[in-house]
PDB file of C-alpha atoms in Angstrom:
ATOM      1  CA  UNK A  20      67.011 -17.868 -56.663  1.00 85.00           C
ATOM      2  CA  UNK A  21      70.204 -15.898 -57.279  1.00 89.00           C
ATOM      3  CA  UNK A  22      68.207 -13.369 -59.259  1.00 91.00           C
ATOM      4  CA  UNK A  23      65.870 -12.777 -56.238  1.00 91.00           C
ATOM      5  CA  UNK A  24      68.765 -12.244 -53.867  1.00 91.00           C
ATOM      6  CA  UNK A  25      70.375  -9.776 -56.256  1.00 91.00           C
ATOM      7  CA  UNK A  26      67.045  -7.910 -56.539  1.00 90.00           C
ATOM      8  CA  UNK A  27      66.712  -7.690 -52.734  1.00 88.00           C
ATOM      9  CA  UNK A  28      70.338  -6.549 -52.364  1.00 88.00           C
ATOM     10  CA  UNK A  29      69.817  -3.869 -55.041  1.00 88.00           C
ATOM     11  CA  UNK A  30      66.687  -2.661 -53.199  1.00 85.00           C
ATOM     12  CA  UNK A  31      68.644  -2.183 -49.944  1.00 81.00           C
ATOM     13  CA  UNK A  32      71.415  -0.371 -51.738  1.00 84.00           C
ATOM     14  CA  UNK A  33      69.066   2.202 -53.231  1.00 87.00           C
ATOM     15  CA  UNK A  34      66.707   2.493 -50.260  1.00 85.00           C
ATOM     16  CA  UNK A  35      67.333   5.369 -47.789  1.00 86.00           C
ATOM     17  CA  UNK A  36      68.610   4.346 -44.324  1.00 85.00           C
ATOM     18  CA  UNK A  37      66.819   7.016 -42.272  1.00 90.00           C
ATOM     19  CA  UNK A  38      63.720   4.876 -41.581  1.00 89.00           C
ATOM     20  CA  UNK A  39      65.921   2.158 -40.081  1.00 88.00           C
ATOM     21  CA  UNK A  40      67.803   4.678 -37.977  1.00 93.00           C
ATOM     22  CA  UNK A  41      64.561   6.211 -36.811  1.00 96.00           C
ATOM     23  CA  UNK A  42      63.042   2.860 -35.807  1.00 96.00           C
ATOM     24  CA  UNK A  43      66.295   1.936 -34.084  1.00 97.00           C
ATOM     25  CA  UNK A  44      66.246   5.147 -32.052  1.00 98.00           C
ATOM     26  CA  UNK A  45      62.573   4.610 -31.184  1.00 98.00           C
ATOM     27  CA  UNK A  46      63.433   1.093 -29.965  1.00 97.00           C
ATOM     28  CA  UNK A  47      66.226   2.402 -27.808  1.00 98.00           C
ATOM     29  CA  UNK A  48      63.989   5.124 -26.341  1.00 98.00           C
ATOM     30  CA  UNK A  49      61.290   2.530 -25.610  1.00 98.00           C
ATOM     31  CA  UNK A  50      63.779   0.288 -23.808  1.00 98.00           C
ATOM     32  CA  UNK A  51      65.083   3.247 -21.766  1.00 98.00           C
ATOM     33  CA  UNK A  52      61.544   4.292 -20.777  1.00 98.00           C
ATOM     34  CA  UNK A  53      60.792   0.717 -19.699  1.00 97.00           C
ATOM     35  CA  UNK A  54      63.967   0.573 -17.546  1.00 98.00           C
ATOM     36  CA  UNK A  55      63.111   3.923 -15.955  1.00 97.00           C
ATOM     37  CA  UNK A  56      59.526   2.818 -15.208  1.00 95.00           C
ATOM     38  CA  UNK A  57      60.736  -0.444 -13.663  1.00 96.00           C
ATOM     39  CA  UNK A  58      63.069   1.536 -11.379  1.00 97.00           C
ATOM     40  CA  UNK A  59      60.272   3.964 -10.459  1.00 96.00           C
ATOM     41  CA  UNK A  60      57.952   1.054  -9.661  1.00 95.00           C
ATOM     42  CA  UNK A  61      60.593  -0.629  -7.515  1.00 96.00           C
ATOM     43  CA  UNK A  62      61.242   2.668  -5.682  1.00 96.00           C
ATOM     44  CA  UNK A  63      57.496   3.187  -5.122  1.00 95.00           C
ATOM     45  CA  UNK A  64      57.205  -0.308  -3.659  1.00 95.00           C
ATOM     46  CA  UNK A  65      60.225   0.207  -1.447  1.00 95.00           C
ATOM     47  CA  UNK A  66      58.909   3.547  -0.178  1.00 94.00           C
ATOM     48  CA  UNK A  67      55.470   2.094   0.571  1.00 94.00           C
ATOM     49  CA  UNK A  68      56.908  -0.888   2.434  1.00 94.00           C
ATOM     50  CA  UNK A  69      59.467   1.266   4.285  1.00 94.00           C
ATOM     51  CA  UNK A  70      56.809   3.710   5.450  1.00 93.00           C
ATOM     52  CA  UNK A  71      54.749   0.859   6.913  1.00 92.00           C
ATOM     53  CA  UNK A  72      57.780  -0.767   8.519  1.00 91.00           C
ATOM     54  CA  UNK A  73      59.005   2.538   9.939  1.00 91.00           C
ATOM     55  CA  UNK A  74      55.717   4.112  11.077  1.00 89.00           C
ATOM     56  CA  UNK A  75      54.242   0.954  12.558  1.00 89.00           C
ATOM     57  CA  UNK A  76      57.344  -0.759  13.878  1.00 88.00           C
ATOM     58  CA  UNK A  77      55.734  -1.295  17.318  1.00 87.00           C
ATOM     59  CA  UNK A  78      52.609  -2.807  15.792  1.00 88.00           C
ATOM     60  CA  UNK A  79      53.671  -4.635  12.646  1.00 88.00           C
ATOM     61  CA  UNK A  80      54.885  -7.256  11.725  1.00 85.00           C
ATOM     62  CA  UNK A  81      55.114  -8.291  15.361  1.00 86.00           C
ATOM     63  CA  UNK A  82      52.810  -6.520  17.746  1.00 84.00           C
ATOM     64  CA  UNK A  83      54.685  -5.089  20.759  1.00 87.00           C
ATOM     65  CA  UNK A  84      52.366  -2.365  22.058  1.00 86.00           C
ATOM     66  CA  UNK A  85      49.672   0.110  21.089  1.00 84.00           C
ATOM     67  CA  UNK A  86      50.826   3.718  21.395  1.00 86.00           C
ATOM     68  CA  UNK A  87      48.856   6.109  23.619  1.00 85.00           C
ATOM     69  CA  UNK A  88      46.124   8.086  21.876  1.00 88.00           C
ATOM     70  CA  UNK A  89      46.050   5.619  19.041  1.00 88.00           C
ATOM     71  CA  UNK A  90      43.610   7.592  16.915  1.00 88.00           C
ATOM     72  CA  UNK A  91      45.906  10.611  16.810  1.00 91.00           C
ATOM     73  CA  UNK A  92      48.956   8.369  16.283  1.00 91.00           C
ATOM     74  CA  UNK A  93      47.440   6.655  13.253  1.00 90.00           C
ATOM     75  CA  UNK A  94      45.784   9.677  11.666  1.00 90.00           C
ATOM     76  CA  UNK A  95      49.020  11.667  11.947  1.00 91.00           C
ATOM     77  CA  UNK A  96      50.717   9.032   9.766  1.00 91.00           C
ATOM     78  CA  UNK A  97      47.976   8.843   7.135  1.00 92.00           C
ATOM     79  CA  UNK A  98      49.150  11.778   4.947  1.00 93.00           C
ATOM     80  CA  UNK A  99      52.567  10.258   4.300  1.00 93.00           C
ATOM     81  CA  UNK A 100      51.083   6.851   3.742  1.00 93.00           C
ATOM     82  CA  UNK A 101      48.502   8.363   1.418  1.00 95.00           C
ATOM     83  CA  UNK A 102      51.252   9.965  -0.635  1.00 95.00           C
ATOM     84  CA  UNK A 103      53.040   6.625  -0.997  1.00 94.00           C
ATOM     85  CA  UNK A 104      49.712   4.957  -1.769  1.00 94.00           C
ATOM     86  CA  UNK A 105      49.103   7.390  -4.621  1.00 95.00           C
ATOM     87  CA  UNK A 106      52.610   6.933  -6.042  1.00 95.00           C
ATOM     88  CA  UNK A 107      52.252   3.175  -5.955  1.00 94.00           C
ATOM     89  CA  UNK A 108      48.727   3.315  -7.470  1.00 94.00           C
ATOM     90  CA  UNK A 109      50.263   4.342 -10.810  1.00 93.00           C
ATOM     91  CA  UNK A 110      51.999   0.964 -11.061  1.00 93.00           C
ATOM     92  CA  UNK A 111      49.123  -1.236 -10.001  1.00 93.00           C
ATOM     93  CA  UNK A 112      47.591  -3.160 -12.933  1.00 92.00           C
ATOM     94  CA  UNK A 113      44.087  -2.019 -13.883  1.00 94.00           C
ATOM     95  CA  UNK A 114      42.435  -5.321 -12.930  1.00 94.00           C
ATOM     96  CA  UNK A 115      43.798  -5.067  -9.348  1.00 94.00           C
ATOM     97  CA  UNK A 116      43.177  -1.341  -8.860  1.00 95.00           C
ATOM     98  CA  UNK A 117      39.725  -1.747  -7.340  1.00 96.00           C
ATOM     99  CA  UNK A 118      41.012  -4.184  -4.748  1.00 96.00           C
ATOM    100  CA  UNK A 119      43.943  -1.855  -3.989  1.00 96.00           C
ATOM    101  CA  UNK A 120      41.659   1.130  -3.478  1.00 96.00           C
ATOM    102  CA  UNK A 121      39.239  -0.868  -1.303  1.00 97.00           C
ATOM    103  CA  UNK A 122      42.072  -2.133   0.889  1.00 96.00           C
ATOM    104  CA  UNK A 123      43.346   1.399   1.364  1.00 96.00           C
ATOM    105  CA  UNK A 124      39.866   2.718   2.233  1.00 96.00           C
ATOM    106  CA  UNK A 125      39.356  -0.026   4.814  1.00 96.00           C
ATOM    107  CA  UNK A 126      42.746   0.749   6.359  1.00 95.00           C
ATOM    108  CA  UNK A 127      42.061   4.493   6.404  1.00 94.00           C
ATOM    109  CA  UNK A 128      38.626   4.023   7.972  1.00 94.00           C
ATOM    110  CA  UNK A 129      40.108   1.669  10.577  1.00 93.00           C
ATOM    111  CA  UNK A 130      42.780   4.277  11.498  1.00 91.00           C
ATOM    112  CA  UNK A 131      40.183   7.017  11.806  1.00 91.00           C
ATOM    113  CA  UNK A 132      37.738   4.969  13.905  1.00 90.00           C
ATOM    114  CA  UNK A 133      40.154   3.147  16.256  1.00 88.00           C
ATOM    115  CA  UNK A 134      40.098   4.523  19.770  1.00 86.00           C
ATOM    116  CA  UNK A 135      41.878   3.726  23.018  1.00 84.00           C
ATOM    117  CA  UNK A 136      38.524   2.673  24.472  1.00 87.00           C
ATOM    118  CA  UNK A 137      37.988   0.093  21.730  1.00 85.00           C
ATOM    119  CA  UNK A 138      41.442  -1.352  22.356  1.00 84.00           C
ATOM    120  CA  UNK A 139      40.841  -1.481  26.129  1.00 84.00           C
ATOM    121  CA  UNK A 140      37.494  -3.191  25.585  1.00 84.00           C
ATOM    122  CA  UNK A 141      39.079  -5.788  23.289  1.00 80.00           C
ATOM    123  CA  UNK A 142      41.863  -6.461  25.786  1.00 80.00           C
ATOM    124  CA  UNK A 143      39.331  -6.766  28.583  1.00 83.00           C
ATOM    125  CA  UNK A 144      37.225  -9.208  26.526  1.00 78.00           C
ATOM    126  CA  UNK A 145      40.277 -11.319  25.706  1.00 70.00           C
ATOM    127  CA  UNK A 146      41.330 -11.564  29.415  1.00 71.00           C
ATOM    128  CA  UNK A 147      37.818 -12.338  30.703  1.00 65.00           C
ATOM    129  CA  UNK A 148      37.217 -16.020  30.101  1.00 50.00           C
ATOM    130  CA  UNK A 149      33.659 -16.208  31.393  1.00 49.00           C
ATOM    131  CA  UNK A 150      32.250 -13.478  29.082  1.00 52.00           C
ATOM    132  CA  UNK A 151      30.901 -14.430  25.656  1.00 51.00           C
ATOM    133  CA  UNK A 152      33.065 -13.512  22.687  1.00 53.00           C
ATOM    134  CA  UNK A 153      32.315 -10.183  21.109  1.00 53.00           C
ATOM    135  CA  UNK A 154      31.208 -10.008  17.466  1.00 59.00           C
ATOM    136  CA  UNK A 155      33.825  -7.329  16.869  1.00 67.00           C
ATOM    137  CA  UNK A 156      37.216  -8.437  15.585  1.00 78.00           C
ATOM    138  CA  UNK A 157      40.225  -7.893  17.850  1.00 85.00           C
ATOM    139  CA  UNK A 158      41.902  -4.589  16.763  1.00 88.00           C
ATOM    140  CA  UNK A 159      45.362  -6.246  16.689  1.00 87.00           C
ATOM    141  CA  UNK A 160      44.164  -8.954  14.335  1.00 90.00           C
ATOM    142  CA  UNK A 161      42.227  -6.495  12.218  1.00 92.00           C
ATOM    143  CA  UNK A 162      45.209  -4.116  12.011  1.00 93.00           C
ATOM    144  CA  UNK A 163      47.545  -6.952  10.929  1.00 93.00           C
ATOM    145  CA  UNK A 164      45.046  -8.128   8.350  1.00 94.00           C
ATOM    146  CA  UNK A 165      44.613  -4.638   6.896  1.00 94.00           C
ATOM    147  CA  UNK A 166      48.367  -4.095   6.663  1.00 94.00           C
ATOM    148  CA  UNK A 167      48.838  -7.504   5.081  1.00 94.00           C
ATOM    149  CA  UNK A 168      46.128  -6.689   2.539  1.00 94.00           C
ATOM    150  CA  UNK A 169      47.947  -3.490   1.597  1.00 94.00           C
ATOM    151  CA  UNK A 170      51.329  -5.181   1.364  1.00 93.00           C
ATOM    152  CA  UNK A 171      50.043  -7.970  -0.904  1.00 94.00           C
ATOM    153  CA  UNK A 172      49.805  -5.340  -3.635  1.00 92.00           C
ATOM    154  CA  UNK A 173      53.562  -4.798  -3.503  1.00 91.00           C
ATOM    155  CA  UNK A 174      54.183  -8.293  -4.846  1.00 85.00           C
ATOM    156  CA  UNK A 175      53.109  -7.588  -8.367  1.00 62.00           C
TER     157      UNK A 175
END
């Protein structure tokens, strides 16, 4: 047994150290890249959530009021949201990417198709008790559901 230990010790004395130094540096670089990516992911999530909280403060998480000319209001905010969506997309796992893209497309389509007339009709249907319920979902409920679907992807 002592002979084996002496043989191993002699091997390490004659072996060059540069491979160990190289692997050590690669390990340090890998850890630094992981730390940087974690910070970038956290920043992307914070920016995405902040944009939603800031831009839709009157409508989400607690609905206070719909702004006038809702279609213009929502579509004017889509470019900034799309930018944050794209940044966050990098950090979404591959198996959830399809769901993330579909949730974004539904939200974008909702923002482009929502009109003041549709909101007024939904409010009128909700106040009229003798009229049958419409097959269309209330825009407030649909908006909250779409935002919630987008935000669920920030809890990775």
